[in-house]
Each structure stands twice: as C-alpha cells, then as structure tokens.
Coordinates of C-alpha atoms in Angstrom, one line a residue:
Chain A
X26 CA 0.1 0.0 0.1
X27 CA 1.4 3.0 -0.9
X28 CA -0.8 5.4 0.4
X29 CA -2.3 5.5 3.7
X30 CA -4.7 7.2 6.1
X31 CA -3.8 10.9 6.9
X32 CA -1.4 11.5 3.8
X33 CA -1.7 14.6 2.0
X34 CA -1.4 14.2 -1.3
X35 CA -1.8 16.5 -4.7
X36 CA -3.6 14.8 -7.1
X37 CA -4.8 16.0 -10.6
X38 CA -8.2 13.9 -12.6
X39 CA -10.1 14.4 -15.1
X40 CA -13.8 12.9 -14.8
X41 CA -15.6 11.5 -18.2
X42 CA -19.3 9.9 -17.9
X43 CA -18.4 6.6 -19.9
X44 CA -21.9 6.3 -21.7
X45 CA -20.9 9.8 -23.5
X46 CA -17.2 10.2 -22.9
X47 CA -18.2 13.5 -21.9
X48 CA -15.9 15.1 -19.5
X49 CA -17.9 16.5 -16.7
X50 CA -14.6 17.6 -14.3
X51 CA -11.0 18.5 -14.3
X52 CA -8.8 19.7 -12.4
X53 CA -6.7 21.2 -15.4
X54 CA -7.8 24.2 -16.4
X55 CA -6.1 24.1 -19.8
X56 CA -8.5 21.1 -20.7
X57 CA -11.4 22.6 -18.8
X58 CA -11.3 25.5 -21.2
X59 CA -10.9 23.3 -24.3
X60 CA -14.2 20.9 -22.9
X61 CA -16.0 24.3 -22.4
X62 CA -16.5 23.7 -18.7
X63 CA -14.1 26.5 -17.4
X64 CA -15.4 28.1 -14.4
X65 CA -13.4 31.3 -13.8
X66 CA -13.8 31.1 -9.5
X67 CA -12.5 27.8 -9.4
X68 CA -8.8 27.1 -9.1
X69 CA -7.5 25.1 -11.5
X70 CA -4.1 22.7 -10.5
X71 CA -3.2 19.6 -8.5
X72 CA -5.9 19.4 -5.8
X73 CA -5.2 18.4 -2.1
X74 CA -6.7 14.7 -0.6
X75 CA -6.2 14.0 2.6
X76 CA -6.1 10.4 2.8
X77 CA -9.2 9.0 4.3
X78 CA -10.8 12.6 5.1
X79 CA -13.9 11.8 2.9
X80 CA -13.5 14.5 0.6
X81 CA -13.8 12.8 -2.4
X82 CA -15.6 9.4 -3.6
X83 CA -15.0 7.0 -1.1
X84 CA -13.9 4.4 -4.2
X85 CA -11.4 6.6 -5.5
X86 CA -9.7 7.2 -2.2
X87 CA -9.2 3.6 -1.9
X88 CA -8.2 3.4 -5.8
X89 CA -5.9 6.2 -4.5
X90 CA -4.4 4.2 -1.7
X91 CA -2.8 2.0 -4.0
X92 CA -1.6 4.5 -6.1
X93 CA 2.8 5.2 -5.5
X94 CA 3.6 9.0 -6.3
X95 CA 4.0 9.7 -10.0
X96 CA 1.6 7.1 -10.6
X97 CA -1.7 7.6 -13.4
X98 CA -4.4 5.5 -13.7
X99 CA -7.8 5.3 -15.1
X100 CA -10.3 3.8 -12.7
X101 CA -13.7 2.8 -13.5
X102 CA -16.1 3.7 -10.7
X103 CA -19.8 1.9 -12.1
X104 CA -23.2 3.6 -10.5
X105 CA -23.2 2.2 -7.4
X106 CA -19.8 3.1 -6.4
X107 CA -20.6 6.6 -8.1
X108 CA -23.6 8.9 -7.3
X109 CA -25.5 5.6 -7.0
X110 CA -28.6 4.4 -9.6
X111 CA -31.1 6.1 -11.0
X112 CA -34.6 6.0 -8.8
X113 CA -37.4 6.2 -11.0
X114 CA -39.4 7.1 -7.9
X115 CA -37.7 10.2 -7.5
X116 CA -38.9 11.3 -10.4
X117 CA -42.0 13.3 -9.7
X118 CA -44.9 15.4 -11.4
X119 CA -46.4 18.4 -10.2
X120 CA -49.3 20.8 -11.4
X121 CA -48.3 23.8 -13.1
X122 CA -50.6 25.7 -10.5
X123 CA -48.1 25.0 -7.8
X124 CA -45.2 27.0 -8.8
X125 CA -47.4 29.7 -9.9
X126 CA -49.1 30.0 -6.5
X127 CA -45.7 30.4 -5.4
X128 CA -45.1 33.3 -8.2
X129 CA -42.5 30.7 -10.0
X130 CA -42.0 31.0 -13.6
X131 CA -40.5 27.6 -14.2
X132 CA -38.7 26.5 -17.3
X133 CA -36.9 22.9 -18.5
X134 CA -34.0 23.1 -16.8
X135 CA -34.3 24.8 -13.8
X136 CA -32.9 23.8 -10.1
X137 CA -35.3 23.6 -8.0
X138 CA -35.2 23.4 -4.5
X139 CA -37.8 22.0 -2.5
X140 CA -37.4 21.9 0.9
X141 CA -33.6 20.8 1.3
X142 CA -34.3 18.5 -1.9
X143 CA -33.0 19.6 -5.5
X144 CA -34.6 18.6 -8.6
X145 CA -34.0 19.7 -12.8
X146 CA -37.2 20.2 -14.1
X147 CA -36.9 17.8 -17.0
X148 CA -40.5 18.5 -19.5
X149 CA -43.5 20.7 -19.0
X150 CA -46.5 19.4 -21.0
X151 CA -49.9 19.9 -20.3
X152 CA -49.7 22.2 -17.2
X153 CA -47.7 18.9 -15.8
X154 CA -44.2 19.7 -14.6
X155 CA -41.8 17.0 -14.1
X156 CA -38.9 17.1 -12.1
X157 CA -35.9 14.5 -11.3
X158 CA -34.5 14.3 -7.8
X159 CA -31.9 11.9 -9.0
X160 CA -28.2 13.2 -8.4
X161 CA -27.4 14.9 -12.3
X162 CA -24.9 11.5 -11.9
X163 CA -27.2 8.7 -10.6
X164 CA -27.1 5.6 -12.9
X165 CA -23.7 6.7 -14.8
X166 CA -20.4 5.1 -14.9
X167 CA -17.7 7.3 -14.4
X168 CA -13.8 6.9 -15.7
X169 CA -11.6 8.8 -13.7
X170 CA -8.0 9.7 -14.6
X171 CA -6.3 10.3 -12.1
X172 CA -2.7 11.1 -11.0
X173 CA -0.6 11.4 -8.2
X174 CA 1.3 14.5 -8.1
X175 CA 3.4 14.8 -5.3
X176 CA 3.1 13.7 -1.7
X177 CA 3.4 16.7 1.2
X178 CA 5.8 15.6 3.9
X179 CA 6.8 19.5 5.2
X180 CA 4.4 21.3 7.7
X181 CA 4.9 23.7 5.7
X182 CA 3.5 22.4 2.2
X183 CA 1.2 21.0 4.4
X184 CA -0.2 24.1 5.5
X185 CA -0.2 26.1 2.4
X186 CA -2.0 23.3 0.6
X187 CA -4.8 23.7 3.2
X188 CA -4.9 27.6 3.0
X189 CA -5.0 26.6 -0.9
X190 CA -7.7 24.6 -0.2
X191 CA -10.1 26.9 2.0
X192 CA -9.3 30.2 1.0
X193 CA -9.2 29.0 -2.7
X194 CA -5.5 31.0 -3.7
X195 CA -2.9 29.2 -5.3
X196 CA -0.1 27.2 -3.2
X197 CA 2.7 29.6 -3.4
X198 CA 0.4 32.5 -2.6
X199 CA -0.4 31.2 0.7
X200 CA 1.6 33.7 3.1
X201 CA 2.4 31.8 6.3
X202 CA 4.3 32.1 9.5
X203 CA 5.1 28.8 11.5
X204 CA 7.4 28.6 14.7
X205 CA 7.6 25.0 15.6
X206 CA 9.0 25.9 19.5
X207 CA 5.7 27.5 19.8
X208 CA 3.6 25.7 17.4
X209 CA 2.0 29.0 16.7
X210 CA 0.9 29.3 12.8
X211 CA -0.1 32.9 11.4
X212 CA -1.7 33.1 8.3
X213 CA -1.7 36.6 6.3
X214 CA -4.6 37.1 4.5
X215 CA -3.8 38.9 1.2
X216 CA -6.1 41.7 0.7
X217 CA -7.7 40.8 -2.7
X218 CA -9.6 38.0 -1.1
X219 CA -10.7 40.2 2.6
X220 CA -14.1 40.8 0.8
X221 CA -14.6 37.4 -0.7
X222 CA -17.8 35.6 -0.3
X223 CA -17.9 33.6 3.2
X224 CA -14.1 34.2 3.6
X225 CA -14.5 34.2 7.3
X226 CA -16.4 30.9 7.2
X227 CA -13.8 29.9 5.2
X228 CA -10.8 30.8 7.6
X229 CA -13.1 28.8 10.4
X230 CA -13.3 25.3 7.8
X231 CA -9.2 25.6 7.8
X232 CA -8.4 26.4 11.6
X233 CA -10.9 23.3 11.7
X234 CA -8.7 20.8 9.6
X235 CA -5.3 22.3 10.3
X236 CA -6.4 21.6 14.3
X237 CA -7.7 18.2 13.3
X238 CA -5.1 17.4 10.6
X239 CA -1.8 18.9 12.1
X240 CA -2.8 18.5 15.6
X241 CA 0.9 17.0 17.1
X242 CA 2.1 21.0 15.2
X243 CA 0.0 23.4 15.4
X244 CA -1.7 24.6 19.2
X245 CA -2.4 28.3 17.7
X246 CA -3.8 29.6 14.1
X247 CA -3.9 33.7 13.9
X248 CA -5.0 35.3 10.5
X249 CA -3.3 38.9 9.9
X250 CA -4.8 41.2 7.9
X251 CA -2.6 44.0 7.2
X252 CA -2.9 47.8 5.3
X253 CA -0.3 50.2 5.0
X254 CA -1.3 53.9 4.4
X255 CA -0.6 54.6 0.6
X256 CA 1.0 57.7 0.6
X257 CA 3.8 59.3 2.6
X258 CA 3.5 62.9 1.8
X259 CA 1.0 64.1 4.0
X260 CA 3.8 62.9 6.4
X261 CA 4.5 65.1 9.3
X262 CA 2.2 68.0 7.6
X263 CA -0.4 68.5 10.1
X264 CA 1.6 67.1 13.5
X265 CA -0.9 68.0 16.2
X266 CA 0.2 68.3 19.5
X267 CA -0.6 65.4 21.2
X268 CA 0.9 63.9 23.8
X269 CA -0.2 60.1 23.1
X270 CA 2.4 59.3 21.2
X271 CA 5.4 57.2 22.5
X272 CA 6.2 53.7 23.4
X273 CA 4.7 50.5 23.2
X274 CA 1.1 50.5 24.8
X275 CA -1.0 47.6 25.4
X276 CA -4.3 47.5 26.2
X277 CA -7.0 44.9 26.5
Chain B
X21 CA -15.9 77.8 20.3
X22 CA -15.6 75.0 22.9
X23 CA -15.0 72.1 19.6
X24 CA -13.4 71.9 16.3
X25 CA -13.2 69.9 13.5
X26 CA -11.6 67.0 14.2
X27 CA -12.6 66.2 17.9
X28 CA -13.6 63.1 19.1
X29 CA -16.5 63.3 20.9
X30 CA -19.0 61.3 22.9
X31 CA -22.5 62.1 22.4
X32 CA -25.9 61.1 24.5
X33 CA -28.8 62.0 22.2
X34 CA -32.5 61.7 22.1
X35 CA -35.0 62.9 19.3
X36 CA -38.8 63.5 19.4
X37 CA -40.7 64.8 16.4
X38 CA -42.0 68.1 17.9
X39 CA -45.3 68.1 16.9
X40 CA -46.6 64.2 18.4
X41 CA -43.6 63.9 21.1
X42 CA -42.6 60.6 19.7
X43 CA -39.1 59.4 20.7
X44 CA -38.2 58.6 17.6
X45 CA -34.4 57.8 18.0
X46 CA -32.1 57.1 21.1
X47 CA -28.6 56.8 22.1
X48 CA -29.9 55.6 25.6
X49 CA -30.5 51.9 25.6
X50 CA -33.2 51.8 29.2
X51 CA -35.1 54.8 27.5
X52 CA -35.5 52.9 23.8
X53 CA -37.3 49.8 25.4
X54 CA -39.4 52.3 27.7
X55 CA -40.3 53.6 24.1
X56 CA -41.1 50.7 22.2
X57 CA -37.8 51.3 19.7
X58 CA -35.7 49.3 21.1
X59 CA -33.4 47.5 18.5
X60 CA -31.3 43.7 19.6
X61 CA -28.6 44.6 17.0
X62 CA -27.9 48.2 17.9
X63 CA -25.4 49.3 20.6
X64 CA -26.4 51.9 22.8
X65 CA -24.6 54.1 24.7
X66 CA -22.5 57.0 24.1
X67 CA -21.5 57.9 20.3
X68 CA -18.7 58.7 18.7
X69 CA -19.0 61.5 16.7
X70 CA -15.7 63.3 14.9
X71 CA -16.9 66.8 14.2
X72 CA -17.2 68.0 10.8
X73 CA -17.0 64.9 9.9
X74 CA -20.5 64.7 8.2
X75 CA -21.5 61.7 10.8
X76 CA -24.6 63.6 12.3
X77 CA -26.8 66.2 10.6
X78 CA -24.7 69.4 9.8
X79 CA -27.3 71.6 11.8
X80 CA -26.7 68.8 14.8
X81 CA -23.4 69.8 14.4
X82 CA -22.9 73.0 14.3
X83 CA -25.0 72.8 17.4
X84 CA -22.6 70.7 19.0
X85 CA -19.5 72.8 18.4
X86 CA -20.7 75.7 20.5
X87 CA -21.3 73.3 23.4
X88 CA -18.8 72.3 26.4
X89 CA -17.8 69.0 27.5
X90 CA -20.6 68.0 30.2
X91 CA -23.0 70.5 28.6
X92 CA -26.8 68.9 27.7
X93 CA -28.5 71.3 24.7
X94 CA -32.1 70.9 23.5
X95 CA -31.9 71.6 20.1
X96 CA -35.0 72.8 18.0
X97 CA -34.5 71.4 14.2
X98 CA -37.2 72.9 11.3
X99 CA -37.4 70.5 8.6
X100 CA -35.4 72.9 6.7
X101 CA -32.2 72.0 9.0
X102 CA -32.9 68.4 9.6
X103 CA -34.8 66.1 6.9
X104 CA -36.0 69.1 4.6
X105 CA -39.5 70.3 3.3
X106 CA -42.7 67.6 2.8
X107 CA -42.9 67.5 -1.1
X108 CA -46.0 66.9 -2.8
X109 CA -44.6 65.7 -6.1
X110 CA -43.2 63.0 -4.3
X111 CA -46.6 61.4 -4.1
X112 CA -46.9 59.0 -6.9
X113 CA -49.8 56.9 -7.7
X114 CA -49.5 53.3 -9.5
X115 CA -52.1 50.8 -10.8
X116 CA -52.0 48.0 -8.7
X117 CA -51.0 45.9 -11.9
X118 CA -47.8 47.2 -12.0
X119 CA -46.9 45.2 -8.9
X120 CA -48.8 42.3 -10.2
X121 CA -47.1 42.3 -13.1
X122 CA -43.8 41.8 -10.9
X123 CA -45.1 39.5 -8.4
X124 CA -45.4 41.8 -6.0
X125 CA -48.3 41.4 -3.5
X126 CA -48.2 44.8 -2.5
X127 CA -49.4 46.0 1.2
X128 CA -50.4 49.5 2.5
X129 CA -47.2 50.1 5.1
X130 CA -44.5 48.4 2.6
X131 CA -41.7 49.8 1.9
X132 CA -40.9 49.8 -1.6
X133 CA -37.2 49.9 -3.6
X134 CA -37.9 51.4 -7.5
X135 CA -34.4 50.9 -8.7
X136 CA -33.0 53.2 -5.8
X137 CA -36.2 55.5 -5.0
X138 CA -37.4 54.1 -1.3
X139 CA -41.2 54.3 -0.8
X140 CA -43.5 53.8 1.8
X141 CA -47.0 52.5 0.5
X142 CA -49.6 55.1 1.8
X143 CA -52.8 53.6 0.5
X144 CA -54.7 51.0 -2.0
X145 CA -57.7 52.3 -3.1
X146 CA -59.7 51.1 -6.2
X147 CA -57.2 49.5 -7.6
X148 CA -54.5 52.2 -7.5
X149 CA -51.2 52.2 -5.2
X150 CA -50.1 55.4 -3.2
X151 CA -46.5 55.5 -2.9
X152 CA -44.9 58.5 -0.7
X153 CA -41.1 58.7 -1.6
X154 CA -40.4 61.5 0.9
X155 CA -37.9 61.0 3.4
X156 CA -40.4 59.6 6.6
X157 CA -38.9 62.7 8.5
X158 CA -39.6 65.4 5.7
X159 CA -41.8 68.3 7.0
X160 CA -41.0 67.2 10.6
X161 CA -39.2 69.6 13.5
X162 CA -37.2 67.2 15.1
X163 CA -36.1 67.9 18.8
X164 CA -32.9 66.9 19.9
X165 CA -31.6 66.5 23.3
X166 CA -28.0 66.1 23.2
X167 CA -25.2 65.9 25.8
X168 CA -21.2 66.0 25.5
X169 CA -20.7 63.1 27.7
X170 CA -16.9 63.1 26.7
X171 CA -14.3 64.3 24.5
X172 CA -11.5 61.8 23.3
X173 CA -7.5 62.9 23.7
X174 CA -5.9 59.8 23.9
X175 CA -4.8 57.6 20.7
X176 CA -5.9 54.8 22.1
X177 CA -9.7 56.3 23.6
X178 CA -9.7 57.2 19.8
X179 CA -9.1 54.3 18.1
X180 CA -11.2 52.0 20.6
X181 CA -14.5 54.8 19.7
X182 CA -13.8 53.8 16.0
X183 CA -13.3 50.6 16.5
X184 CA -16.6 49.9 18.8
X185 CA -18.5 52.6 16.1
X186 CA -17.3 50.1 12.8
X187 CA -17.0 46.7 14.4
X188 CA -20.4 47.4 16.4
X189 CA -18.8 46.3 19.7
X190 CA -18.7 48.0 23.3
X191 CA -15.1 50.7 23.8
X192 CA -14.0 48.8 26.7
X193 CA -14.3 45.0 24.4
X194 CA -12.5 46.5 21.9
X195 CA -8.5 45.5 22.1
X196 CA -5.8 46.9 20.8
X197 CA -2.1 47.4 20.5
X198 CA -0.5 50.3 19.9
X199 CA 3.6 51.1 19.1
X200 CA 3.7 55.0 19.1
X201 CA 7.3 54.6 17.4
X202 CA 6.3 52.0 14.5
X203 CA 2.9 53.6 14.3
X204 CA 1.9 50.2 13.8
X205 CA -1.6 49.5 15.3
X206 CA -2.7 46.3 16.3
X207 CA -7.0 45.2 16.1
X208 CA -8.0 42.4 17.8
X209 CA -11.0 40.7 16.5
X210 CA -13.1 38.9 19.1
X211 CA -14.4 35.7 18.0
X212 CA -18.0 36.2 18.4
X213 CA -18.2 39.2 15.6
X214 CA -15.8 36.9 12.9
X215 CA -18.4 36.0 10.9
X216 CA -20.8 39.0 11.9
X217 CA -22.6 40.0 8.8
X218 CA -20.3 42.8 6.7
X219 CA -17.7 42.5 9.4
X220 CA -14.7 42.1 6.3
X221 CA -16.3 45.6 4.8
X222 CA -16.1 46.9 8.6
X223 CA -12.5 46.4 9.0
X224 CA -12.1 48.5 6.0
X225 CA -13.9 51.2 6.3
X226 CA -12.6 51.5 10.2
X227 CA -9.1 51.7 8.2
X228 CA -10.2 54.1 6.4
X229 CA -11.4 56.3 9.1
X230 CA -8.3 55.3 10.9
X231 CA -5.7 56.5 8.0
X232 CA -8.0 59.0 7.6
X233 CA -8.4 60.9 11.2
X234 CA -5.3 59.4 13.4
X235 CA -2.9 60.1 10.0
X236 CA -0.4 61.2 12.0
X237 CA -0.4 58.1 14.3
X238 CA -1.3 55.2 12.4
X239 CA 0.9 53.6 9.4
X240 CA -0.2 50.1 9.5
X241 CA -3.0 48.5 10.9
X242 CA -3.1 44.9 11.4
X243 CA -6.3 42.6 12.3
X244 CA -5.7 39.8 14.2
X245 CA -8.0 36.8 14.7
X246 CA -7.1 34.4 16.9
X247 CA -7.8 30.7 17.2
X248 CA -6.4 28.3 19.8
X249 CA -6.9 24.8 20.2
X250 CA -9.6 24.1 23.0
X251 CA -8.1 20.2 24.0
X252 CA -5.1 19.5 25.3
X253 CA -5.5 15.8 26.2
X254 CA -4.7 14.7 22.9
X255 CA -1.1 16.2 23.5
X256 CA 1.5 13.6 22.4
X257 CA -0.7 10.7 21.5
X258 CA 0.0 10.8 18.1
X259 CA 3.4 12.2 17.5
X260 CA 4.9 11.6 14.4
X261 CA 8.3 10.9 13.3
X262 CA 8.1 13.9 10.6
X263 CA 11.4 16.2 11.3
X264 CA 9.6 19.5 9.9
X265 CA 8.5 21.2 13.9
X266 CA 11.5 23.1 14.9
X267 CA 13.0 26.6 14.4
X268 CA 11.1 29.5 13.3
X269 CA 10.3 29.3 9.6
X270 CA 9.2 32.3 7.3
X271 CA 8.2 31.6 4.0
X272 CA 6.3 34.1 1.6

C-alpha cells in the first residue's frame, strides 16, 4: 500500500461519463476551457486530498491508496461506487399551478429546491411539470483518469495546501509564518480576498482542518490582515501637539 | 467655540418629533426599551462623533461645536435643517397591475424600492396604490436633547471609539495594541464577531477612518483573529516522526 490514512497528496484528475465520453470535471484548467466547462471562480491545478478524509468519493480514495506518487491510473466507477443508481421514484410530477401559486415562473432545465431536495425540471407538458430529484450523475458509470502529483511531507507544505484549499488561492500565494517551538501558525490574508464571499467561514473551516490534521504541530492559529497607508506625502504635515504617541502601549 | 473640526467626542442624544412628542431615536438603551423602539442588534450607549465628519446632521454638528464637555442642550431643528420639507410631488400613484405584473403582493405600510428610490405604500384603493417617496422625517421639526459625555484626547481612546463604531462592539471590548514608535496598530477581532455580516467591509471602513483621522499616528493597521486549540488531552498522543517542527520558519 503506497498511501495511508492522513497522508497529504496533490492529485490531478479528469472525469468523464463512460456512456457519452463527455468530460464533466477536471482539475486541469486548459482542458476545462477546451471542453467548455471552465468556471472562472474555480482554482485549477493539482488538488489536495488527505487520505481517508472523505473529501472525494470513497471508491476513488481506495484506488488512490494503492497508487504510487507520480503514477497515473484510469479508474472506472460503476454507479453503485459513484453517485448511486437512478431511482425512478425520485422523478415527480407537479401541477404547474403549484409553481404559479408561489410566483415561480418555471422552465425546462431549471434547478428547483424543495425544502432541501434539489431537482431538475425535465419537461413541462399539459400543465404538468416533471422534476427529477436524482443526483445528475446517478446511474452513470464514471471514468476517472487520476495522477498523484506529489506527496506532501513538510508541515509548511501541508499548511499551504490547506490554506489553498479553503481560501481558494494558489499554494504559492499562501503566505504563512510558522514557529515550531511555540506551535504558532500565522496566516496572512491577501487583501484581494479579504471581502471574498464567506471568507470568514472559510477561515473557521481552515482552522478546524489544521487543528485536526496537524494537531501535533499547531496549537494556535493567527490570521492577519495588514493595511499600510498608501501615501506618505502628508507625513508630518499636520502634526498635532497631542502627547499620546511614543512607547509601546498595550491595552485589553 | 468649545469644539473644533476633527475633535472626537462621545455624545448621548434623544430625538423626538416636535408635533407628536414621539421619541424616534435615542442612544440610551433603557429609554429605547421603554419607548418600544429598542433594536437588539444595535449598540446603545454614548456615540462617537468626529466634528465636521458629516456623520450626523450638519445643523446638529454646528450646535455641538458651541457646547462644552458635560453640557446638555435641547436643539430644535425645523425641517429645512433636518430632513427637508415634504414634497407633495414625491407622492406617486401606481396601478396595482404594475405590482402584480412583477409578482409583488403589495400592502399598506410596505417599503418599496424603485431603482434606488425608497417609498412607503400609503394607501391602496380602487386598484390605485399611493406611494410616498419623501423621507419619513421630511416636514418634521425634530427636537434633539443632546449631551457631550466626553472628549477623547488619547490615541488609544480614539482608536477604541472608532473600533467600537465600525465593529459594533462596546469600547471596553475593543482590544488593541499600539506602538507609537513604529506607528503600528494591532486590532484583535473577538471570535464572537468574526462571522458578523459585512465584518470584512467594516474592517476596511475602519482602516479608512483610522488612516484619515489619525494619520499622524498610524502608518499600518493589522487585524488579528486568533484561534487556540481547545483540548490539550490529545497532546503527544500521536506524535509522528516527521522532522519539520523546530525553529522559526518564515515563507512568503
């Protein structure tokens, strides 16, 4: 067994649906562009997997564990090892009045949320709306082409990979400072992501992963956001006489 | 003149509409409760005003400037010095079909936004909806009872007051560290407000005020959010042999 529980690896993968050959997901930006599935908000490039963490399909994870670093493999996952079989009972028919009453102007292809259950509108005929609540990949056999790019051994690399995963910035943009003696980790937040949606929740999820996955090495995590004054021309221009500058003062 | 441009003062105020005597706003929590206008999300207590900063009505600011610290005054502001006269042309009548077409179920008292202009639905009769786009306080004479509680002289007090204003935490909960030599200000963000709505924008607005209002004293602002591992029992339990701990390492 090449990899075991808790190992940090970077993987590259491409998934296609066996029946159609359509590529539905990939970590490779260029390929995503060529296939017309590129999402501009997504971070492409090798993706962090912590073995047995459940971030990817269990069957894919099991296959990874048998692989060596640098190895590439094609893995075929039948529906029962991927997103399950298609359940015909999960296809429901509604009256179009149900939607109109709620002020919803429904169209074929719409994704509808019924109290947590997500369905896709398949057809609208004769006042009847057919909604499929199966997972879009249910019933599909998936073919993963996966490569283990690298195994991360170093605490700094591991931390940067976790920062990259949660804050959605490239690993080499992750700015961290780590002190192994005090087990304090400082993570500098780049200004450009400061107001990114859900950034504060991302930080909390990151800390939670760090405390679980690097628990022997990190006791304290400190996020820093730094602002410096841009102009220095005004300096000293309007210096007032208040006497509250000098010396380091610390208050609670 | 007791106060001048740029002075930091904490004020307490209560506003009532002259005609009705109704209290419509106050910085005093107990009074707000008694009057039934208490908002649980609001921070009550003395409020920071930086003179000539435009945070409050200009006419109120001018009145403040003539006051001494500790002084209380009643200030009457006619409409033209408060929220302007009522403009009858700002009362518009719409057909109820206009609303229905957009799927809006309109009711008397609803606040409606028409592309930036906010109006209140005054009446609905015979298929006609009357919406008043005047400011709710337009045409009202306001009576402010205002007291200057304190003038802030010290850089730490001023900073704490700005932190309190923007992050909406009491001044004594504002945790800051200031080094007058390097002009670096560290602001610690309490965990409980980390995921508060718009907290990241609040930080940016705070920095902007600090750099403008305390420009001689602060060159760099650093926000810190600290997390410490709660449990220490697991410590040393699963210590691995990876050799990446000791020493302080800094990476970009």
